[in-house]
Amino acid sequence: MYLMSTCSQFFRVQSTKTGELSARLNADVQEFKSSFKLCVSQGLRTFAQTIGCIGSLYFLSPTMTMYTVAVVPGIILAGSAIGAGLRQLSRRAQAQSATASAVSDEALTNMRTIRAFAMEKLESKLFDNELDKARAMQEQLGIGIGLFQAGTNLFLNGMILSVLYGGSNLISKGEMTPGALMSFLVSAQTIQRSLSQLSIIFGTAIKGWTAGGRVLEFQRLQPSIPIDTGVCIPYHTLWGDIKFDNVSFSYPTRPGHNVFENLTLSIPAGQVVALCGPSGEGKSTITHLLERFYEPKTGKVTLDGRDLKELNVEWLRGQVIGLISQEPVLFATSVEENIRYGRPDATDQEVRDAARAAHVDEFVSRFPSGYSTIVGERGAQLSGGQKQRIAIARAILKNPPILILDEATSALDSQSEQLVQEALNNVMKGRTVLVIAHRLSTIRSANLIYVIKDKKTLESGTHEQLMAKKGSLYRKLVEAHNVD
Ligand SMILES: Nc1ncnc2c1ncn2[C@@H]1O[C@H](COP(=O)(O)OP(=O)(O)OP(=O)(O)O)[C@@H](O)[C@H]1O
């Protein structure tokens, strides 16, 4: 939940891949859990045993105990130094394992593309390389921990030998009885066993500590845009009038590259406004700013005259704005659940009504399992047009006052496009609609068209007004598409 609320900051700004995230959320959490359990259960026992035995040693021979304990600070220092090195190594090894799992995750997710390009061997080589690096690092870590444990054991056995040596000296001088030496030896051996156990626990603790640190790194992330503060405009007073006022903006990953400079545009309530222009000029970015995934550098975006910064983001995205994107994302559940995603508390009848309005009913009624049909991962078992119609049904059910259509009718055959267009006409009724379309034929009927170019709105007007302007970019675009 926390990760999702820091979403745009995390997923877009940082270069962390989703596979790496899953590795952190699964493998690292498991590692931390098991190390923590071991450290608490066995660590506490061995720690208490060591302290108790040191007490009994002191009782048996304070002099020998002092000698034995005198070396402890040195050991702690050496142990901490080695531990710090091992922790760093462990961190690098775990990060590399996460990179390897990110590569496999990406390959598995994009299996169709990989097979279509016959890239199986290359992908598997990439994965092998990453895995090899992870193996080498884990080996280094294993050797490091092994050497540390061997060194500890060597030292502890040396300690027993020194006790025997020192004790026999004391016996020969008559300062200690053989019985006391035996008791001392037994306690010293118990300490030795406990400390060797502690050195094993130490190795596990290092891995757990690193894993915990990687997971907790997320906790320290501050969401750049808090989603649950700010005001909500009451439903009955909400018009849906949007204005971009002198907005300048650059993506946080490319701070030197301004996508907009003093962009001003207005999307009047209840009207259909279209954005067009050459690729990469910032049409989708306008929708990102409207959904407040990012903040403008200067200028402001307002809804009914109120700066979006004052408004509650959860309310804005959840209840005010609906998005139908060019690649609708469906979940691997049933058609019904995918539609219900628009409004989880909708009744069955409302879901069916939305499905009918979006022409979903026509194809779903032909499926043997009807609305319970599972659509496959990301809707893989449906056609492009069917997915779009489900996405439209979702938007109809959500019933947002503002709707963003991002190239919703691209890449469909004409019959499918007609059905999708009819579904869209149903969903657009009575809302403020922002359409981004390359297919200029789909935006001709818009109340207002903006041509976005050179970091600003280059031209604006209705289709007829823009076509009437000689040499207008819009006219050139239309002529290039040969749709007039
Ligand atoms: N997350 C991002 N981080 C950095 N730059 C980005 C990001 N998303 C888009 N851009 C850049 O911002 C500019 C505008 O991109 P945008 O996607 O808004 O263009 P567009 O007009 O919608 O393009 P298209 O018509 O091809 O979809 C481009 O130069 C793009 O490379």
Coordinates of C-alpha atoms and ligand atoms in Angstrom, one line a residue:
M1 CA 0.0 0.0 0.0
Y2 CA 2.8 2.3 1.0
L3 CA 4.7 1.6 -2.2
M4 CA 1.6 2.2 -4.3
S5 CA 1.0 5.6 -2.6
T6 CA 4.5 6.7 -3.4
C7 CA 3.8 5.4 -6.9
S8 CA 4.8 8.0 -9.5
Q9 CA 7.8 9.0 -7.4
F10 CA 8.9 5.5 -7.1
F11 CA 8.0 3.7 -10.3
R12 CA 8.6 6.5 -12.7
V13 CA 11.4 8.5 -11.1
Q14 CA 13.5 5.7 -9.8
S15 CA 14.9 3.1 -12.1
T16 CA 13.8 0.3 -9.9
K17 CA 12.3 -2.6 -12.0
T18 CA 9.2 -4.3 -10.8
G19 CA 11.1 -7.7 -10.6
E20 CA 13.5 -6.1 -8.2
L21 CA 10.6 -4.8 -6.2
S22 CA 9.0 -8.3 -6.0
A23 CA 12.4 -9.7 -4.9
R24 CA 12.5 -7.2 -2.1
L25 CA 8.9 -7.8 -1.1
N26 CA 9.2 -11.6 -1.2
A27 CA 12.8 -12.9 -0.9
D28 CA 14.1 -10.1 1.4
V29 CA 11.1 -10.2 3.7
Q30 CA 11.4 -14.0 4.0
E31 CA 15.2 -13.7 4.7
F32 CA 14.6 -11.1 7.3
K33 CA 11.8 -13.1 8.9
S34 CA 13.8 -16.3 9.2
S35 CA 17.0 -14.6 10.4
F36 CA 15.0 -12.6 13.0
K37 CA 13.4 -15.8 14.3
L38 CA 16.8 -17.5 14.6
C39 CA 18.5 -14.6 16.2
V40 CA 15.8 -14.1 18.8
S41 CA 15.3 -17.8 19.7
Q42 CA 18.9 -19.1 19.6
G43 CA 20.7 -15.7 20.1
L44 CA 19.0 -15.0 23.4
R45 CA 19.7 -18.5 24.7
T46 CA 23.4 -18.4 23.8
F47 CA 23.8 -14.9 25.0
A48 CA 22.2 -15.7 28.4
Q49 CA 24.3 -18.9 28.6
T50 CA 27.5 -16.9 27.9
I51 CA 26.7 -14.3 30.6
G52 CA 25.8 -16.9 33.1
C53 CA 29.0 -18.9 32.5
I54 CA 31.2 -15.8 32.7
G55 CA 29.6 -15.2 36.2
S56 CA 30.4 -18.7 37.3
L57 CA 34.0 -18.4 35.9
Y58 CA 34.4 -15.2 38.0
F59 CA 33.2 -17.1 41.0
L60 CA 35.7 -19.9 40.4
S61 CA 38.8 -17.8 39.6
P62 CA 38.5 -14.0 39.3
T63 CA 42.2 -13.8 38.0
M64 CA 41.8 -16.2 35.1
T65 CA 38.4 -14.7 34.3
M66 CA 39.9 -11.2 34.1
Y67 CA 42.5 -12.5 31.7
T68 CA 39.9 -14.3 29.6
V69 CA 37.5 -11.3 29.5
A70 CA 40.3 -8.8 28.8
V71 CA 40.5 -10.0 25.2
V72 CA 36.8 -9.5 24.6
P73 CA 36.9 -5.8 23.6
G74 CA 39.5 -6.7 21.0
I75 CA 37.3 -9.5 19.7
I76 CA 34.3 -7.3 19.5
L77 CA 36.2 -4.6 17.6
A78 CA 37.6 -7.2 15.1
G79 CA 34.2 -8.8 14.8
S80 CA 32.5 -5.5 14.1
A81 CA 35.1 -4.6 11.4
I82 CA 34.7 -7.9 9.7
G83 CA 30.9 -7.8 10.2
A84 CA 30.7 -4.4 8.4
G85 CA 32.7 -5.7 5.5
L86 CA 30.5 -8.8 5.3
R87 CA 27.4 -6.7 5.5
Q88 CA 28.5 -4.6 2.5
L89 CA 29.3 -7.7 0.6
S90 CA 25.9 -9.2 1.5
R91 CA 24.1 -6.0 0.4
R92 CA 25.8 -6.2 -3.0
A93 CA 25.1 -9.9 -3.3
Q94 CA 21.4 -9.4 -2.5
A95 CA 21.1 -6.5 -4.9
Q96 CA 22.6 -8.6 -7.6
S97 CA 20.2 -11.5 -6.9
A98 CA 17.3 -9.0 -7.2
T99 CA 18.7 -7.8 -10.5
A100 CA 18.8 -11.4 -11.8
S101 CA 15.2 -11.9 -10.7
A102 CA 14.2 -8.7 -12.4
V103 CA 15.7 -9.9 -15.7
S104 CA 13.8 -13.2 -15.4
D105 CA 10.6 -11.4 -14.4
E106 CA 10.8 -9.1 -17.3
A107 CA 11.5 -12.0 -19.7
L108 CA 8.5 -14.0 -18.4
T109 CA 6.2 -11.1 -18.5
N110 CA 7.2 -10.3 -22.1
M111 CA 7.3 -14.0 -23.3
R112 CA 5.3 -13.4 -26.4
T113 CA 7.5 -10.6 -27.7
I114 CA 10.6 -12.6 -26.9
R115 CA 9.3 -15.6 -28.8
A116 CA 8.1 -13.4 -31.7
F117 CA 11.7 -12.0 -32.1
A118 CA 13.3 -15.5 -31.4
M119 CA 15.3 -13.9 -28.6
E120 CA 15.0 -16.9 -26.2
K121 CA 18.7 -17.6 -26.3
L122 CA 19.7 -14.0 -25.9
E123 CA 17.4 -13.5 -22.9
S124 CA 18.5 -16.7 -21.3
K125 CA 22.2 -15.6 -21.8
L126 CA 21.3 -12.3 -20.1
F127 CA 19.8 -14.1 -17.2
D128 CA 22.7 -16.5 -17.0
N129 CA 25.1 -13.5 -16.9
E130 CA 23.3 -11.8 -14.0
L131 CA 22.9 -15.1 -12.2
D132 CA 26.6 -15.8 -12.6
K133 CA 27.4 -12.5 -11.0
A134 CA 25.0 -13.2 -8.2
R135 CA 26.5 -16.7 -7.7
A136 CA 30.1 -15.2 -7.6
M137 CA 29.0 -12.7 -5.0
Q138 CA 27.2 -15.2 -2.9
E139 CA 30.2 -17.5 -3.1
Q140 CA 32.4 -14.6 -1.8
L141 CA 30.0 -13.9 1.0
G142 CA 29.9 -17.6 1.9
I143 CA 33.7 -17.8 1.9
G144 CA 33.8 -14.6 4.1
I145 CA 31.3 -15.9 6.6
G146 CA 33.0 -19.3 6.6
L147 CA 36.4 -17.7 7.3
F148 CA 34.9 -15.6 10.0
Q149 CA 33.4 -18.6 11.7
A150 CA 36.7 -20.7 11.3
G151 CA 38.7 -17.8 12.8
T152 CA 36.2 -17.5 15.7
N153 CA 36.5 -21.3 16.3
L154 CA 40.3 -21.2 16.2
F155 CA 40.3 -18.3 18.7
L156 CA 37.9 -20.1 21.0
N157 CA 39.8 -23.3 21.0
G158 CA 42.9 -21.3 21.7
M159 CA 41.1 -19.8 24.6
I160 CA 40.5 -23.3 26.1
L161 CA 44.1 -24.2 25.6
S162 CA 45.2 -21.0 27.4
V163 CA 42.8 -21.8 30.3
L164 CA 44.4 -25.3 30.6
Y165 CA 47.9 -23.7 30.5
G166 CA 47.1 -20.9 32.9
G167 CA 45.1 -23.2 35.2
S168 CA 47.9 -25.8 35.4
N169 CA 50.3 -23.0 36.4
L170 CA 48.0 -21.9 39.2
I171 CA 47.6 -25.5 40.4
S172 CA 51.4 -26.0 40.5
K173 CA 51.6 -22.8 42.6
G174 CA 48.8 -24.1 44.8
E175 CA 46.5 -21.2 43.9
M176 CA 43.9 -23.3 42.4
T177 CA 42.5 -26.8 43.0
P178 CA 42.3 -29.4 40.2
G179 CA 38.5 -29.6 40.9
A180 CA 38.1 -25.8 40.4
L181 CA 40.1 -26.0 37.1
M182 CA 37.8 -28.8 35.9
S183 CA 34.7 -26.6 36.7
F184 CA 36.4 -23.6 35.1
L185 CA 37.1 -25.7 32.0
V186 CA 33.5 -27.0 31.8
S187 CA 32.2 -23.4 32.0
A188 CA 34.8 -22.1 29.6
Q189 CA 33.8 -24.9 27.1
T190 CA 30.1 -23.9 27.5
I191 CA 31.1 -20.4 26.6
Q192 CA 33.1 -21.6 23.7
R193 CA 30.1 -23.6 22.3
S194 CA 27.8 -20.6 22.9
L195 CA 30.2 -18.2 21.2
S196 CA 30.7 -20.5 18.2
Q197 CA 26.9 -20.7 18.0
L198 CA 26.8 -16.9 18.2
S199 CA 29.3 -16.7 15.3
I200 CA 26.9 -18.7 13.1
I201 CA 24.0 -16.6 14.3
F202 CA 26.1 -13.5 13.4
G203 CA 26.4 -14.7 9.8
T204 CA 22.6 -15.2 9.6
A205 CA 22.1 -11.8 11.3
I206 CA 24.2 -10.1 8.7
K207 CA 22.0 -11.5 5.9
G208 CA 18.8 -10.7 7.8
W209 CA 20.1 -7.2 8.7
T210 CA 20.8 -6.4 5.0
A211 CA 17.5 -7.9 3.8
G212 CA 15.6 -5.8 6.5
G213 CA 17.6 -2.7 5.5
R214 CA 16.6 -3.2 1.8
V215 CA 12.9 -3.5 2.8
L216 CA 12.9 -0.6 5.2
E217 CA 14.5 1.6 2.5
F218 CA 10.9 1.9 1.2
Q219 CA 9.7 3.2 4.5
R220 CA 12.0 6.1 4.3
L221 CA 10.7 7.1 0.9
Q222 CA 8.5 10.2 1.2
P223 CA 5.6 10.3 -1.2
S224 CA 6.2 13.5 -3.2
I225 CA 2.5 14.0 -3.5
P226 CA 0.5 13.0 -0.4
I227 CA -2.7 11.2 -1.6
D228 CA -5.0 11.5 1.4
T229 CA -4.8 15.1 2.4
G230 CA -6.5 18.2 0.8
V231 CA -10.1 19.1 0.2
C232 CA -12.8 17.5 -1.9
I233 CA -15.3 19.6 -3.9
P234 CA -18.8 18.4 -3.0
Y235 CA -20.3 16.3 -5.8
H236 CA -23.2 18.6 -6.5
T237 CA -21.0 21.7 -6.8
L238 CA -18.4 20.1 -9.1
W239 CA -18.5 21.4 -12.7
G240 CA -15.4 19.8 -14.1
D241 CA -13.9 23.0 -15.5
I242 CA -10.1 22.5 -16.1
K243 CA -7.4 25.1 -16.7
F244 CA -3.7 24.9 -17.3
D245 CA -2.3 28.3 -16.4
N246 CA 1.2 29.1 -17.6
V247 CA 2.5 25.7 -16.8
S248 CA 6.1 24.8 -17.1
F249 CA 7.1 21.3 -16.5
S250 CA 10.0 18.8 -16.8
Y251 CA 10.1 15.2 -15.6
P252 CA 12.1 14.6 -12.5
T253 CA 14.3 12.2 -14.3
R254 CA 15.1 14.8 -17.0
P255 CA 15.2 18.1 -15.0
G256 CA 17.0 19.9 -17.8
H257 CA 14.4 19.1 -20.5
N258 CA 11.3 21.2 -20.3
V259 CA 8.3 19.4 -21.8
F260 CA 6.2 22.6 -21.4
E261 CA 7.0 26.3 -21.1
N262 CA 4.1 28.5 -20.1
L263 CA 1.5 26.2 -21.5
T264 CA -2.0 27.6 -21.2
L265 CA -5.1 25.7 -22.1
S266 CA -8.7 25.4 -20.9
I267 CA -11.0 22.5 -20.9
P268 CA -14.5 23.9 -20.3
A269 CA -17.0 21.8 -18.2
G270 CA -19.1 19.4 -20.2
Q271 CA -17.2 19.8 -23.4
V272 CA -15.1 17.5 -25.5
V273 CA -11.6 18.9 -25.9
A274 CA -9.0 17.1 -28.1
L275 CA -5.2 17.3 -28.0
C276 CA -3.2 16.5 -31.1
G277 CA 0.2 17.2 -32.4
P278 CA 3.4 15.4 -33.4
S279 CA 4.5 12.5 -31.3
G280 CA 6.5 13.2 -28.1
E281 CA 5.3 16.8 -27.8
G282 CA 3.6 16.2 -24.4
K283 CA 0.0 15.2 -24.9
S284 CA 0.1 12.3 -22.4
T285 CA 2.1 14.5 -20.1
I286 CA -0.9 16.9 -19.9
T287 CA -3.0 14.0 -18.6
H288 CA -0.3 13.0 -16.1
L289 CA -0.4 16.6 -14.7
L290 CA -4.2 16.5 -14.6
E291 CA -4.2 13.3 -12.7
R292 CA -1.5 14.9 -10.5
F293 CA 1.1 12.2 -10.9
Y294 CA 3.5 15.1 -11.2
E295 CA 3.4 18.8 -10.1
P296 CA 4.1 21.7 -12.5
K297 CA 7.5 23.5 -12.0
T298 CA 5.7 26.8 -12.3
G299 CA 2.2 27.8 -13.1
K300 CA -0.9 25.8 -12.0
V301 CA -3.5 23.4 -13.0
T302 CA -7.0 24.2 -11.7
L303 CA -10.3 22.3 -11.4
D304 CA -13.2 24.7 -11.0
G305 CA -10.8 27.5 -10.2
R306 CA -9.1 25.6 -7.4
D307 CA -5.4 24.7 -7.7
L308 CA -5.0 20.8 -7.9
K309 CA -2.4 21.2 -5.1
E310 CA -5.3 22.0 -2.7
L311 CA -7.4 19.0 -3.7
N312 CA -7.4 15.5 -2.3
V313 CA -5.5 13.3 -4.7
E314 CA -7.3 10.1 -3.7
W315 CA -10.7 11.8 -4.4
L316 CA -9.4 13.3 -7.6
R317 CA -8.2 10.0 -9.1
G318 CA -10.9 7.8 -7.5
Q319 CA -14.0 9.8 -8.0
V320 CA -13.4 12.7 -10.4
I321 CA -11.2 11.5 -13.2
G322 CA -11.7 8.3 -15.3
L323 CA -9.1 7.1 -17.7
I324 CA -9.4 4.9 -20.7
S325 CA -5.8 4.4 -21.9
Q326 CA -4.5 3.2 -25.2
E327 CA -3.6 -0.2 -23.7
P328 CA -6.3 -1.1 -21.3
V329 CA -5.0 -3.0 -18.3
L330 CA -7.2 -5.9 -17.3
F331 CA -6.6 -8.2 -14.3
A332 CA -6.4 -11.9 -14.5
T333 CA -9.9 -12.4 -13.1
S334 CA -13.4 -12.6 -14.6
V335 CA -15.0 -10.1 -17.0
E336 CA -17.4 -9.1 -14.3
E337 CA -14.8 -8.4 -11.7
N338 CA -12.8 -6.4 -14.3
I339 CA -15.8 -4.2 -14.9
R340 CA -16.6 -3.9 -11.2
Y341 CA -13.1 -2.5 -10.7
G342 CA -14.7 0.8 -11.8
R343 CA -16.9 0.8 -8.7
P344 CA -16.5 -2.1 -6.3
D345 CA -19.9 -1.5 -4.6
A346 CA -21.9 -1.5 -7.8
T347 CA -24.9 -3.9 -8.0
D348 CA -25.0 -6.7 -10.5
Q349 CA -27.6 -4.8 -12.5
E350 CA -25.4 -1.7 -12.7
V351 CA -22.5 -3.9 -14.0
R352 CA -24.8 -5.4 -16.6
D353 CA -26.1 -2.0 -17.7
A354 CA -22.5 -0.6 -18.0
A355 CA -21.6 -3.7 -20.0
R356 CA -24.5 -3.2 -22.4
A357 CA -23.7 0.5 -22.9
A358 CA -20.1 -0.4 -23.7
H359 CA -21.1 -3.2 -26.2
V360 CA -19.5 -5.8 -23.9
D361 CA -22.7 -7.8 -23.6
E362 CA -22.6 -8.7 -27.3
F363 CA -19.4 -10.7 -27.1
V364 CA -19.6 -11.9 -23.5
S365 CA -23.0 -13.5 -24.0
R366 CA -21.3 -15.8 -26.6
F367 CA -18.7 -17.1 -24.1
P368 CA -19.8 -20.4 -22.4
S369 CA -19.1 -19.0 -19.0
G370 CA -20.5 -15.5 -19.8
Y371 CA -19.4 -12.8 -17.3
S372 CA -17.5 -15.3 -15.2
T373 CA -15.1 -15.9 -18.1
I374 CA -11.5 -15.5 -16.9
V375 CA -9.7 -13.0 -19.2
G376 CA -6.2 -14.3 -18.6
E377 CA -3.1 -12.4 -17.5
R378 CA -3.5 -8.7 -18.6
G379 CA -6.6 -9.8 -20.5
A380 CA -4.4 -11.9 -22.9
Q381 CA -7.4 -14.1 -23.8
L382 CA -9.4 -11.2 -25.3
S383 CA -9.0 -9.2 -28.5
G384 CA -7.8 -5.6 -28.4
G385 CA -11.3 -4.2 -29.1
Q386 CA -12.9 -6.4 -26.5
K387 CA -10.4 -5.2 -23.9
Q388 CA -11.1 -1.6 -24.8
R389 CA -14.9 -2.2 -24.5
I390 CA -14.4 -3.7 -21.0
A391 CA -12.3 -0.7 -20.0
I392 CA -15.1 1.6 -21.3
A393 CA -17.7 -0.4 -19.3
R394 CA -15.5 0.1 -16.2
A395 CA -15.4 3.9 -16.9
I396 CA -19.2 4.0 -17.4
L397 CA -19.6 2.2 -14.0
K398 CA -17.2 4.6 -12.3
N399 CA -19.2 7.5 -13.7
P400 CA -16.5 10.2 -13.4
P401 CA -17.4 13.8 -14.2
I402 CA -14.1 14.1 -16.1
L403 CA -12.9 11.5 -18.6
I404 CA -9.5 11.1 -20.3
L405 CA -9.4 9.1 -23.5
D406 CA -5.9 8.3 -24.5
E407 CA -5.8 7.2 -28.1
A408 CA -8.7 4.8 -27.3
T409 CA -9.5 3.9 -30.8
S410 CA -6.1 3.2 -32.3
A411 CA -5.1 -0.1 -33.8
L412 CA -8.6 -1.6 -34.4
D413 CA -10.2 -2.9 -37.5
S414 CA -13.1 -0.7 -38.8
Q415 CA -15.9 -2.9 -37.5
S416 CA -14.4 -3.1 -34.0
E417 CA -13.5 0.6 -34.1
Q418 CA -17.2 1.4 -34.8
L419 CA -18.3 -0.6 -31.8
V420 CA -15.7 1.0 -29.6
Q421 CA -16.6 4.4 -30.9
E422 CA -20.3 3.8 -30.2
A423 CA -19.3 2.7 -26.7
L424 CA -17.2 5.8 -26.3
N425 CA -20.0 8.0 -27.4
N426 CA -22.1 6.5 -24.6
V427 CA -19.5 7.1 -22.0
M428 CA -18.7 10.6 -23.1
K429 CA -22.3 11.9 -22.7
G430 CA -22.6 14.7 -20.1
R431 CA -18.9 14.8 -19.0
T432 CA -15.9 16.9 -19.5
V433 CA -13.8 14.8 -21.9
L434 CA -10.1 15.2 -22.8
V435 CA -9.2 13.1 -25.9
I436 CA -5.7 12.4 -27.0
A437 CA -5.8 10.9 -30.5
H438 CA -3.5 10.4 -33.4
R439 CA -6.3 9.3 -35.6
L440 CA -7.6 12.8 -36.4
S441 CA -10.9 11.4 -37.7
T442 CA -11.9 10.6 -34.2
I443 CA -11.5 14.1 -32.9
R444 CA -13.2 16.1 -35.6
S445 CA -16.4 16.4 -33.7
A446 CA -14.6 17.8 -30.6
N447 CA -15.8 21.2 -29.2
L448 CA -12.2 22.4 -29.1
I449 CA -9.0 21.1 -30.5
Y450 CA -5.5 22.1 -29.2
V451 CA -2.4 21.4 -31.3
I452 CA 0.5 20.8 -28.9
K453 CA 3.9 21.7 -30.2
D454 CA 7.1 23.5 -29.2
K455 CA 6.3 23.1 -25.4
K456 CA 3.0 25.0 -25.7
T457 CA -0.4 25.1 -27.4
L458 CA 0.5 26.1 -30.9
E459 CA -3.0 26.3 -32.3
S460 CA -6.6 26.0 -31.0
G461 CA -10.1 26.0 -32.4
T462 CA -12.7 23.7 -33.8
H463 CA -11.9 21.4 -36.7
E464 CA -13.5 23.8 -39.2
Q465 CA -11.7 26.9 -37.8
L466 CA -8.3 25.1 -37.8
M467 CA -8.9 23.7 -41.3
A468 CA -9.8 27.2 -42.5
K469 CA -6.4 28.6 -41.5
K470 CA -4.0 28.3 -44.4
G471 CA -0.7 26.8 -43.4
S472 CA -1.9 25.6 -40.0
L473 CA -0.1 22.6 -38.5
Y474 CA -3.5 21.0 -37.9
R475 CA -4.4 21.3 -41.5
K476 CA -1.1 19.7 -42.5
L477 CA -1.6 16.9 -40.0
V478 CA -5.1 16.2 -41.4
E479 CA -3.8 16.3 -44.9
A480 CA -1.0 14.0 -44.1
H481 CA -3.5 11.5 -42.6
N482 CA -5.6 12.0 -45.7
V483 CA -8.9 11.9 -43.8
D484 CA -10.6 15.0 -44.9
Ligands
LIG1 N1 8.4 9.3 -17.3 C1 9.1 10.1 -18.1 N2 10.3 10.5 -17.7 C2 11.1 11.4 -18.5 N3 10.6 11.8 -19.7 C3 9.4 11.4 -20.1 C4 8.6 10.5 -19.4 N4 7.5 10.3 -20.1 C5 7.6 11.0 -21.2 N5 8.7 11.7 -21.2 C6 9.2 12.6 -22.3 O1 8.3 13.7 -22.3 C7 8.0 14.1 -23.7 C8 6.5 14.1 -23.9 O2 6.1 12.8 -23.8 P1 4.5 12.4 -24.0 O3 4.4 11.0 -23.8 O4 3.7 13.3 -23.2 O5 4.3 12.7 -25.5 P2 3.0 12.5 -26.4 O6 2.8 13.7 -27.2 O7 1.9 11.9 -25.7 O8 3.6 11.4 -27.4 P3 2.9 10.2 -28.3 O9 1.9 11.0 -29.2 O10 4.0 9.6 -29.0 O11 2.2 9.3 -27.3 C9 8.8 13.2 -24.6 O12 10.0 13.8 -25.0 C10 9.1 12.0 -23.7 O13 10.3 11.4 -24.0

